[in-house]
Amino acid sequence: MTGEMRYDLRLTLYGDKKFFGPGVADLLKLADEKGSLHMAAQQMHMAYSKAWRIVKEAEDALGFSLLHMQTGGKNGGGASLTAEGREFLMRFTAMNDALQEHARTLFEEYFSREKTSL
């Protein structure tokens, strides 16, 4: 084996099917920051239709709205996290951060000796 050993751990939430993970979390954060799902999708190099579908599938699985969407009009459209969406995103991010920290600790515990043999 060449190079340093590493791992990958991604938190993904499932109902009947996968509906929420780091990519959805990033999309929601960007949409809230930019005030636009369209701009968030562009920044993530994703079609708006795909971004919209991802958000709707997550909302359907959760049973509540994640984004408040305002369509067109005089001042243009917009998007912002709903109260439930903000709270859910906060819990997901906190769990993911804790999971990653524990994973780093476990990786070191179980594989630190591999550094000298690679």
Short mmCIF file of N, CA, C and O in Angstrom, two decimals:
data_model
loop_
_atom_site.label_atom_id
_atom_site.label_comp_id
_atom_site.label_asym_id
_atom_site.label_seq_id
_atom_site.Cartn_x
_atom_site.Cartn_y
_atom_site.Cartn_z
N MET A 1 0.85 -1.18 0.00
CA MET A 1 0.00 0.00 0.00
C MET A 1 0.89 1.23 0.00
O MET A 1 1.82 1.31 0.75
N THR A 2 0.56 2.17 -0.86
CA THR A 2 1.30 3.42 -0.89
C THR A 2 0.43 4.52 -0.33
O THR A 2 -0.79 4.47 -0.42
N GLY A 3 1.06 5.51 0.24
CA GLY A 3 0.31 6.63 0.80
C GLY A 3 -0.19 6.34 2.20
O GLY A 3 0.02 5.26 2.75
N GLU A 4 -0.83 7.31 2.76
CA GLU A 4 -1.33 7.21 4.13
C GLU A 4 -2.74 6.60 4.14
O GLU A 4 -3.56 6.93 3.29
N MET A 5 -2.97 5.71 5.08
CA MET A 5 -4.30 5.10 5.22
C MET A 5 -5.27 6.16 5.75
O MET A 5 -4.93 6.97 6.59
N ARG A 6 -6.48 6.12 5.23
CA ARG A 6 -7.52 7.04 5.68
C ARG A 6 -8.87 6.32 5.61
O ARG A 6 -8.96 5.22 5.09
N TYR A 7 -9.89 6.96 6.10
CA TYR A 7 -11.23 6.38 6.09
C TYR A 7 -12.22 7.44 5.61
O TYR A 7 -11.90 8.62 5.52
N ASP A 8 -13.41 6.98 5.31
CA ASP A 8 -14.49 7.89 4.93
C ASP A 8 -15.74 7.44 5.66
O ASP A 8 -16.09 6.26 5.61
N LEU A 9 -16.37 8.34 6.34
CA LEU A 9 -17.59 8.04 7.08
C LEU A 9 -18.57 9.16 6.80
O LEU A 9 -18.27 10.33 7.01
N ARG A 10 -19.74 8.79 6.27
CA ARG A 10 -20.76 9.78 5.93
C ARG A 10 -22.05 9.43 6.66
O ARG A 10 -22.52 8.30 6.58
N LEU A 11 -22.62 10.41 7.33
CA LEU A 11 -23.90 10.23 7.99
C LEU A 11 -25.00 10.40 6.95
O LEU A 11 -25.09 11.43 6.29
N THR A 12 -25.81 9.37 6.79
CA THR A 12 -26.93 9.40 5.86
C THR A 12 -28.17 8.92 6.59
O THR A 12 -28.13 7.91 7.28
N LEU A 13 -29.26 9.66 6.46
CA LEU A 13 -30.52 9.29 7.11
C LEU A 13 -31.44 8.62 6.10
O LEU A 13 -31.52 9.06 4.95
N TYR A 14 -32.12 7.58 6.55
CA TYR A 14 -33.01 6.80 5.71
C TYR A 14 -34.40 6.73 6.33
O TYR A 14 -34.53 6.70 7.55
N GLY A 15 -35.40 6.70 5.51
CA GLY A 15 -36.76 6.34 5.87
C GLY A 15 -37.03 5.10 5.04
O GLY A 15 -36.34 4.10 5.18
N ASP A 16 -37.97 5.19 4.12
CA ASP A 16 -38.15 4.11 3.15
C ASP A 16 -36.96 4.06 2.20
O ASP A 16 -36.62 3.03 1.65
N LYS A 17 -36.32 5.22 2.01
CA LYS A 17 -35.12 5.33 1.17
C LYS A 17 -34.26 6.45 1.72
O LYS A 17 -34.68 7.21 2.60
N LYS A 18 -33.06 6.58 1.20
CA LYS A 18 -32.15 7.64 1.63
C LYS A 18 -32.79 8.99 1.36
O LYS A 18 -33.33 9.23 0.27
N PHE A 19 -32.75 9.90 2.38
CA PHE A 19 -33.36 11.21 2.15
C PHE A 19 -32.54 12.38 2.67
O PHE A 19 -32.84 13.53 2.34
N PHE A 20 -31.49 12.15 3.45
CA PHE A 20 -30.74 13.29 3.98
C PHE A 20 -29.32 12.88 4.30
O PHE A 20 -29.08 11.85 4.93
N GLY A 21 -28.38 13.70 3.85
CA GLY A 21 -26.97 13.47 4.12
C GLY A 21 -26.22 14.79 4.02
O GLY A 21 -26.83 15.86 3.92
N PRO A 22 -24.91 14.73 4.01
CA PRO A 22 -24.10 15.95 3.96
C PRO A 22 -24.38 16.84 2.75
O PRO A 22 -24.35 18.06 2.86
N GLY A 23 -24.65 16.25 1.61
CA GLY A 23 -24.95 17.04 0.41
C GLY A 23 -26.22 17.85 0.55
O GLY A 23 -26.28 19.02 0.16
N VAL A 24 -27.26 17.24 1.10
CA VAL A 24 -28.53 17.95 1.32
C VAL A 24 -28.31 19.05 2.35
O VAL A 24 -28.80 20.17 2.18
N ALA A 25 -27.55 18.74 3.40
CA ALA A 25 -27.25 19.74 4.43
C ALA A 25 -26.53 20.94 3.81
O ALA A 25 -26.88 22.09 4.09
N ASP A 26 -25.53 20.66 2.97
CA ASP A 26 -24.80 21.75 2.31
C ASP A 26 -25.72 22.58 1.42
O ASP A 26 -25.63 23.81 1.40
N LEU A 27 -26.60 21.92 0.68
CA LEU A 27 -27.54 22.61 -0.19
C LEU A 27 -28.45 23.54 0.62
O LEU A 27 -28.65 24.70 0.25
N LEU A 28 -28.96 23.05 1.73
CA LEU A 28 -29.84 23.88 2.57
C LEU A 28 -29.10 25.06 3.17
O LEU A 28 -29.62 26.18 3.20
N LYS A 29 -27.88 24.83 3.66
CA LYS A 29 -27.08 25.92 4.22
C LYS A 29 -26.83 27.00 3.18
O LYS A 29 -26.98 28.19 3.46
N LEU A 30 -26.44 26.58 1.99
CA LEU A 30 -26.18 27.54 0.91
C LEU A 30 -27.44 28.29 0.50
O LEU A 30 -27.40 29.50 0.26
N ALA A 31 -28.56 27.58 0.39
CA ALA A 31 -29.81 28.23 0.01
C ALA A 31 -30.18 29.30 1.03
O ALA A 31 -30.62 30.40 0.67
N ASP A 32 -29.98 28.99 2.30
CA ASP A 32 -30.29 29.95 3.35
C ASP A 32 -29.34 31.15 3.30
O ASP A 32 -29.76 32.30 3.41
N GLU A 33 -28.04 30.87 3.11
CA GLU A 33 -27.04 31.94 3.04
C GLU A 33 -27.27 32.84 1.82
O GLU A 33 -27.17 34.06 1.92
N LYS A 34 -27.54 32.24 0.67
CA LYS A 34 -27.70 32.99 -0.57
C LYS A 34 -29.10 33.56 -0.73
O LYS A 34 -29.33 34.43 -1.57
N GLY A 35 -30.05 33.01 0.03
CA GLY A 35 -31.44 33.44 -0.11
C GLY A 35 -32.08 32.90 -1.36
O GLY A 35 -33.09 33.41 -1.83
N SER A 36 -31.46 31.82 -1.93
CA SER A 36 -31.94 31.30 -3.20
C SER A 36 -31.53 29.85 -3.38
O SER A 36 -30.34 29.53 -3.30
N LEU A 37 -32.50 28.98 -3.63
CA LEU A 37 -32.19 27.59 -3.93
C LEU A 37 -31.49 27.51 -5.29
O LEU A 37 -30.57 26.72 -5.48
N HIS A 38 -31.91 28.35 -6.22
CA HIS A 38 -31.30 28.37 -7.55
C HIS A 38 -29.80 28.70 -7.46
O HIS A 38 -28.96 28.03 -8.07
N MET A 39 -29.45 29.73 -6.69
CA MET A 39 -28.05 30.12 -6.54
C MET A 39 -27.25 29.04 -5.81
O MET A 39 -26.09 28.78 -6.15
N ALA A 40 -27.88 28.40 -4.83
CA ALA A 40 -27.20 27.32 -4.10
C ALA A 40 -26.91 26.16 -5.05
O ALA A 40 -25.81 25.60 -5.03
N ALA A 41 -27.89 25.81 -5.87
CA ALA A 41 -27.71 24.73 -6.84
C ALA A 41 -26.59 25.07 -7.81
O ALA A 41 -25.73 24.22 -8.10
N GLN A 42 -26.57 26.30 -8.31
CA GLN A 42 -25.51 26.72 -9.23
C GLN A 42 -24.14 26.58 -8.58
O GLN A 42 -23.21 26.07 -9.20
N GLN A 43 -24.01 27.02 -7.35
CA GLN A 43 -22.71 26.96 -6.66
C GLN A 43 -22.26 25.52 -6.45
O GLN A 43 -21.07 25.23 -6.44
N MET A 44 -23.23 24.61 -6.31
CA MET A 44 -22.89 23.20 -6.13
C MET A 44 -22.82 22.45 -7.46
O MET A 44 -22.69 21.24 -7.48
N HIS A 45 -22.92 23.19 -8.58
CA HIS A 45 -22.87 22.60 -9.93
C HIS A 45 -23.96 21.54 -10.09
O HIS A 45 -23.70 20.43 -10.54
N MET A 46 -25.16 21.93 -9.73
CA MET A 46 -26.32 21.03 -9.75
C MET A 46 -27.46 21.73 -10.47
O MET A 46 -27.64 22.95 -10.32
N ALA A 47 -28.21 20.99 -11.21
CA ALA A 47 -29.40 21.55 -11.85
C ALA A 47 -30.41 21.97 -10.79
O ALA A 47 -30.57 21.28 -9.77
N TYR A 48 -31.08 23.08 -11.03
CA TYR A 48 -32.10 23.55 -10.08
C TYR A 48 -33.17 22.48 -9.87
O TYR A 48 -33.62 22.26 -8.74
N SER A 49 -33.57 21.80 -10.95
CA SER A 49 -34.62 20.78 -10.84
C SER A 49 -34.19 19.65 -9.90
O SER A 49 -35.00 19.13 -9.13
N LYS A 50 -32.90 19.30 -9.94
CA LYS A 50 -32.39 18.26 -9.03
C LYS A 50 -32.39 18.77 -7.59
O LYS A 50 -32.79 18.06 -6.67
N ALA A 51 -31.95 20.00 -7.39
CA ALA A 51 -31.93 20.59 -6.04
C ALA A 51 -33.34 20.64 -5.46
O ALA A 51 -33.56 20.27 -4.30
N TRP A 52 -34.29 21.08 -6.28
CA TRP A 52 -35.67 21.16 -5.83
C TRP A 52 -36.19 19.78 -5.46
O TRP A 52 -36.85 19.60 -4.44
N ARG A 53 -35.90 18.78 -6.29
CA ARG A 53 -36.35 17.40 -6.04
C ARG A 53 -35.74 16.86 -4.74
O ARG A 53 -36.43 16.24 -3.92
N ILE A 54 -34.46 17.11 -4.51
CA ILE A 54 -33.79 16.64 -3.29
C ILE A 54 -34.46 17.23 -2.06
O ILE A 54 -34.72 16.53 -1.08
N VAL A 55 -34.72 18.53 -2.09
CA VAL A 55 -35.36 19.19 -0.95
C VAL A 55 -36.76 18.63 -0.74
O VAL A 55 -37.16 18.32 0.40
N LYS A 56 -37.54 18.48 -1.81
CA LYS A 56 -38.91 17.96 -1.68
C LYS A 56 -38.92 16.53 -1.13
O LYS A 56 -39.77 16.19 -0.32
N GLU A 57 -37.98 15.69 -1.58
CA GLU A 57 -37.92 14.31 -1.08
C GLU A 57 -37.59 14.29 0.41
O GLU A 57 -38.17 13.50 1.17
N ALA A 58 -36.69 15.16 0.85
CA ALA A 58 -36.36 15.24 2.27
C ALA A 58 -37.57 15.74 3.07
O ALA A 58 -37.89 15.19 4.13
N GLU A 59 -38.25 16.76 2.55
CA GLU A 59 -39.43 17.29 3.22
C GLU A 59 -40.53 16.23 3.32
O GLU A 59 -41.17 16.09 4.37
N ASP A 60 -40.74 15.48 2.25
CA ASP A 60 -41.75 14.42 2.26
C ASP A 60 -41.41 13.36 3.31
O ASP A 60 -42.30 12.89 4.03
N ALA A 61 -40.16 12.98 3.39
CA ALA A 61 -39.74 11.96 4.37
C ALA A 61 -39.88 12.47 5.80
O ALA A 61 -40.28 11.71 6.70
N LEU A 62 -39.58 13.74 6.01
CA LEU A 62 -39.63 14.31 7.36
C LEU A 62 -41.04 14.73 7.78
O LEU A 62 -41.34 14.78 8.97
N GLY A 63 -41.86 15.08 6.82
CA GLY A 63 -43.21 15.50 7.14
C GLY A 63 -43.33 16.97 7.50
O GLY A 63 -44.33 17.41 8.08
N PHE A 64 -42.32 17.77 7.18
CA PHE A 64 -42.38 19.21 7.38
C PHE A 64 -41.49 19.90 6.35
O PHE A 64 -40.62 19.28 5.75
N SER A 65 -41.73 21.20 6.16
CA SER A 65 -40.96 21.99 5.20
C SER A 65 -39.60 22.35 5.78
O SER A 65 -39.50 22.74 6.94
N LEU A 66 -38.58 22.24 4.95
CA LEU A 66 -37.23 22.65 5.34
C LEU A 66 -36.94 24.08 4.89
O LEU A 66 -36.27 24.82 5.59
N LEU A 67 -37.46 24.42 3.72
CA LEU A 67 -37.25 25.75 3.15
C LEU A 67 -38.58 26.46 2.94
O LEU A 67 -39.55 25.85 2.51
N HIS A 68 -38.56 27.74 3.24
CA HIS A 68 -39.68 28.60 2.87
C HIS A 68 -39.29 29.16 1.51
O HIS A 68 -38.27 29.83 1.37
N MET A 69 -40.08 28.85 0.49
CA MET A 69 -39.79 29.28 -0.88
C MET A 69 -40.74 30.39 -1.26
O MET A 69 -41.95 30.26 -1.09
N GLN A 70 -40.17 31.47 -1.78
CA GLN A 70 -40.97 32.59 -2.27
C GLN A 70 -40.71 32.70 -3.76
O GLN A 70 -39.54 32.82 -4.18
N THR A 71 -41.74 32.63 -4.55
CA THR A 71 -41.55 32.65 -6.00
C THR A 71 -41.58 34.07 -6.54
O THR A 71 -42.26 34.93 -6.00
N GLY A 72 -40.79 34.27 -7.58
CA GLY A 72 -40.73 35.50 -8.39
C GLY A 72 -41.29 36.77 -7.79
O GLY A 72 -41.04 37.09 -6.65
N GLY A 73 -42.00 37.48 -8.60
CA GLY A 73 -42.60 38.73 -8.16
C GLY A 73 -41.67 39.91 -8.34
O GLY A 73 -40.61 39.82 -8.94
N LYS A 74 -42.09 41.05 -7.81
CA LYS A 74 -41.37 42.32 -7.97
C LYS A 74 -39.92 42.24 -7.49
O LYS A 74 -39.01 42.75 -8.13
N ASN A 75 -39.72 41.63 -6.34
CA ASN A 75 -38.37 41.55 -5.76
C ASN A 75 -37.68 40.23 -6.05
O ASN A 75 -36.66 39.91 -5.44
N GLY A 76 -38.21 39.44 -6.93
CA GLY A 76 -37.62 38.13 -7.24
C GLY A 76 -38.00 37.11 -6.20
O GLY A 76 -38.67 37.41 -5.21
N GLY A 77 -37.58 35.88 -6.42
CA GLY A 77 -37.89 34.81 -5.49
C GLY A 77 -36.90 34.77 -4.36
O GLY A 77 -36.02 35.60 -4.23
N GLY A 78 -37.05 33.76 -3.54
CA GLY A 78 -36.13 33.62 -2.42
C GLY A 78 -36.36 32.32 -1.69
O GLY A 78 -37.37 31.64 -1.90
N ALA A 79 -35.40 31.97 -0.85
CA ALA A 79 -35.49 30.77 -0.04
C ALA A 79 -34.83 31.04 1.29
O ALA A 79 -33.80 31.72 1.36
N SER A 80 -35.43 30.52 2.33
CA SER A 80 -34.82 30.59 3.66
C SER A 80 -35.28 29.37 4.45
O SER A 80 -36.33 28.79 4.17
N LEU A 81 -34.45 28.96 5.39
CA LEU A 81 -34.81 27.81 6.22
C LEU A 81 -36.03 28.13 7.08
O LEU A 81 -36.15 29.24 7.60
N THR A 82 -36.92 27.17 7.19
CA THR A 82 -38.02 27.30 8.13
C THR A 82 -37.46 27.08 9.53
O THR A 82 -36.32 26.62 9.69
N ALA A 83 -38.22 27.38 10.56
CA ALA A 83 -37.77 27.13 11.93
C ALA A 83 -37.46 25.65 12.12
O ALA A 83 -36.44 25.28 12.71
N GLU A 84 -38.36 24.78 11.61
CA GLU A 84 -38.14 23.33 11.73
C GLU A 84 -36.92 22.90 10.94
O GLU A 84 -36.14 22.05 11.37
N GLY A 85 -36.74 23.50 9.76
CA GLY A 85 -35.59 23.18 8.93
C GLY A 85 -34.28 23.58 9.59
O GLY A 85 -33.30 22.83 9.58
N ARG A 86 -34.26 24.76 10.19
CA ARG A 86 -33.06 25.24 10.89
C ARG A 86 -32.72 24.33 12.07
O ARG A 86 -31.56 23.96 12.27
N GLU A 87 -33.72 23.95 12.82
CA GLU A 87 -33.50 23.10 13.99
C GLU A 87 -33.04 21.71 13.55
O GLU A 87 -32.12 21.13 14.13
N PHE A 88 -33.65 21.16 12.50
CA PHE A 88 -33.26 19.84 12.01
C PHE A 88 -31.82 19.87 11.48
O PHE A 88 -31.02 18.99 11.77
N LEU A 89 -31.49 20.90 10.72
CA LEU A 89 -30.15 21.04 10.18
C LEU A 89 -29.13 21.17 11.32
O LEU A 89 -28.04 20.59 11.25
N MET A 90 -29.47 21.90 12.35
CA MET A 90 -28.59 22.05 13.51
C MET A 90 -28.33 20.69 14.17
O MET A 90 -27.19 20.34 14.48
N ARG A 91 -29.40 19.90 14.35
CA ARG A 91 -29.23 18.57 14.98
C ARG A 91 -28.42 17.64 14.08
O ARG A 91 -27.55 16.90 14.56
N PHE A 92 -28.67 17.67 12.78
CA PHE A 92 -27.92 16.82 11.86
C PHE A 92 -26.44 17.19 11.90
O PHE A 92 -25.57 16.32 11.99
N THR A 93 -26.15 18.49 11.85
CA THR A 93 -24.77 18.96 11.86
C THR A 93 -24.07 18.59 13.18
O THR A 93 -22.93 18.13 13.17
N ALA A 94 -24.77 18.75 14.29
CA ALA A 94 -24.19 18.41 15.60
C ALA A 94 -23.90 16.91 15.68
O ALA A 94 -22.83 16.50 16.15
N MET A 95 -24.83 16.08 15.22
CA MET A 95 -24.61 14.63 15.25
C MET A 95 -23.46 14.26 14.33
O MET A 95 -22.61 13.45 14.69
N ASN A 96 -23.42 14.84 13.14
CA ASN A 96 -22.35 14.55 12.19
C ASN A 96 -20.99 14.95 12.77
O ASN A 96 -20.02 14.19 12.66
N ASP A 97 -20.91 16.13 13.38
CA ASP A 97 -19.66 16.58 13.98
C ASP A 97 -19.21 15.62 15.09
O ASP A 97 -18.03 15.26 15.16
N ALA A 98 -20.14 15.21 15.95
CA ALA A 98 -19.81 14.28 17.03
C ALA A 98 -19.37 12.93 16.47
O ALA A 98 -18.39 12.33 16.94
N LEU A 99 -20.07 12.46 15.46
CA LEU A 99 -19.74 11.19 14.82
C LEU A 99 -18.34 11.24 14.20
O LEU A 99 -17.54 10.31 14.37
N GLN A 100 -18.02 12.32 13.52
CA GLN A 100 -16.69 12.46 12.91
C GLN A 100 -15.59 12.50 13.96
O GLN A 100 -14.53 11.90 13.78
N GLU A 101 -15.83 13.18 15.07
CA GLU A 101 -14.84 13.25 16.15
C GLU A 101 -14.61 11.87 16.76
O GLU A 101 -13.46 11.46 16.97
N HIS A 102 -15.68 11.14 17.02
CA HIS A 102 -15.53 9.78 17.56
C HIS A 102 -14.84 8.87 16.56
O HIS A 102 -14.00 8.04 16.93
N ALA A 103 -15.15 9.03 15.28
CA ALA A 103 -14.53 8.21 14.25
C ALA A 103 -13.03 8.47 14.19
O ALA A 103 -12.24 7.53 14.05
N ARG A 104 -12.60 9.74 14.30
CA ARG A 104 -11.17 10.05 14.30
C ARG A 104 -10.47 9.37 15.47
O ARG A 104 -9.39 8.81 15.31
N THR A 105 -11.10 9.43 16.64
CA THR A 105 -10.53 8.80 17.82
C THR A 105 -10.42 7.29 17.63
O THR A 105 -9.37 6.70 17.92
N LEU A 106 -11.46 6.67 17.14
CA LEU A 106 -11.44 5.22 16.92
C LEU A 106 -10.44 4.82 15.84
O LEU A 106 -9.74 3.81 15.97
N PHE A 107 -10.35 5.61 14.79
CA PHE A 107 -9.40 5.32 13.72
C PHE A 107 -7.98 5.33 14.28
O PHE A 107 -7.18 4.42 14.01
N GLU A 108 -7.66 6.34 15.07
CA GLU A 108 -6.34 6.40 15.70
C GLU A 108 -6.11 5.21 16.62
O GLU A 108 -5.03 4.62 16.62
N GLU A 109 -7.12 4.86 17.40
CA GLU A 109 -7.00 3.74 18.32
C GLU A 109 -6.75 2.43 17.59
O GLU A 109 -5.90 1.63 17.99
N TYR A 110 -7.45 2.18 16.53
CA TYR A 110 -7.38 0.90 15.84
C TYR A 110 -6.33 0.82 14.73
O TYR A 110 -5.90 -0.27 14.37
N PHE A 111 -5.92 1.96 14.19
CA PHE A 111 -5.02 1.92 13.04
C PHE A 111 -3.76 2.75 13.15
O PHE A 111 -3.00 2.83 12.20
N SER A 112 -3.50 3.38 14.30
CA SER A 112 -2.31 4.23 14.40
C SER A 112 -1.03 3.43 14.20
O SER A 112 -0.05 3.94 13.67
N ARG A 113 -1.00 2.17 14.57
CA ARG A 113 0.21 1.35 14.39
C ARG A 113 0.51 1.11 12.92
O ARG A 113 1.62 0.79 12.56
N GLU A 114 -0.51 1.26 12.06
CA GLU A 114 -0.32 1.03 10.63
C GLU A 114 0.59 2.09 10.00
O GLU A 114 1.20 1.84 8.97
N LYS A 115 0.71 3.24 10.64
CA LYS A 115 1.51 4.32 10.08
C LYS A 115 2.96 3.88 9.87
O LYS A 115 3.58 4.21 8.89
N THR A 116 3.46 3.10 10.81
CA THR A 116 4.86 2.69 10.73
C THR A 116 5.07 1.56 9.75
O THR A 116 6.17 1.34 9.27
N SER A 117 4.00 0.82 9.42
CA SER A 117 4.17 -0.32 8.52
C SER A 117 3.76 -0.01 7.08
O SER A 117 3.87 -0.87 6.23
N LEU A 118 3.25 1.18 6.79
CA LEU A 118 2.85 1.50 5.41
C LEU A 118 4.02 1.93 4.57
O LEU A 118 4.93 2.50 4.93
#
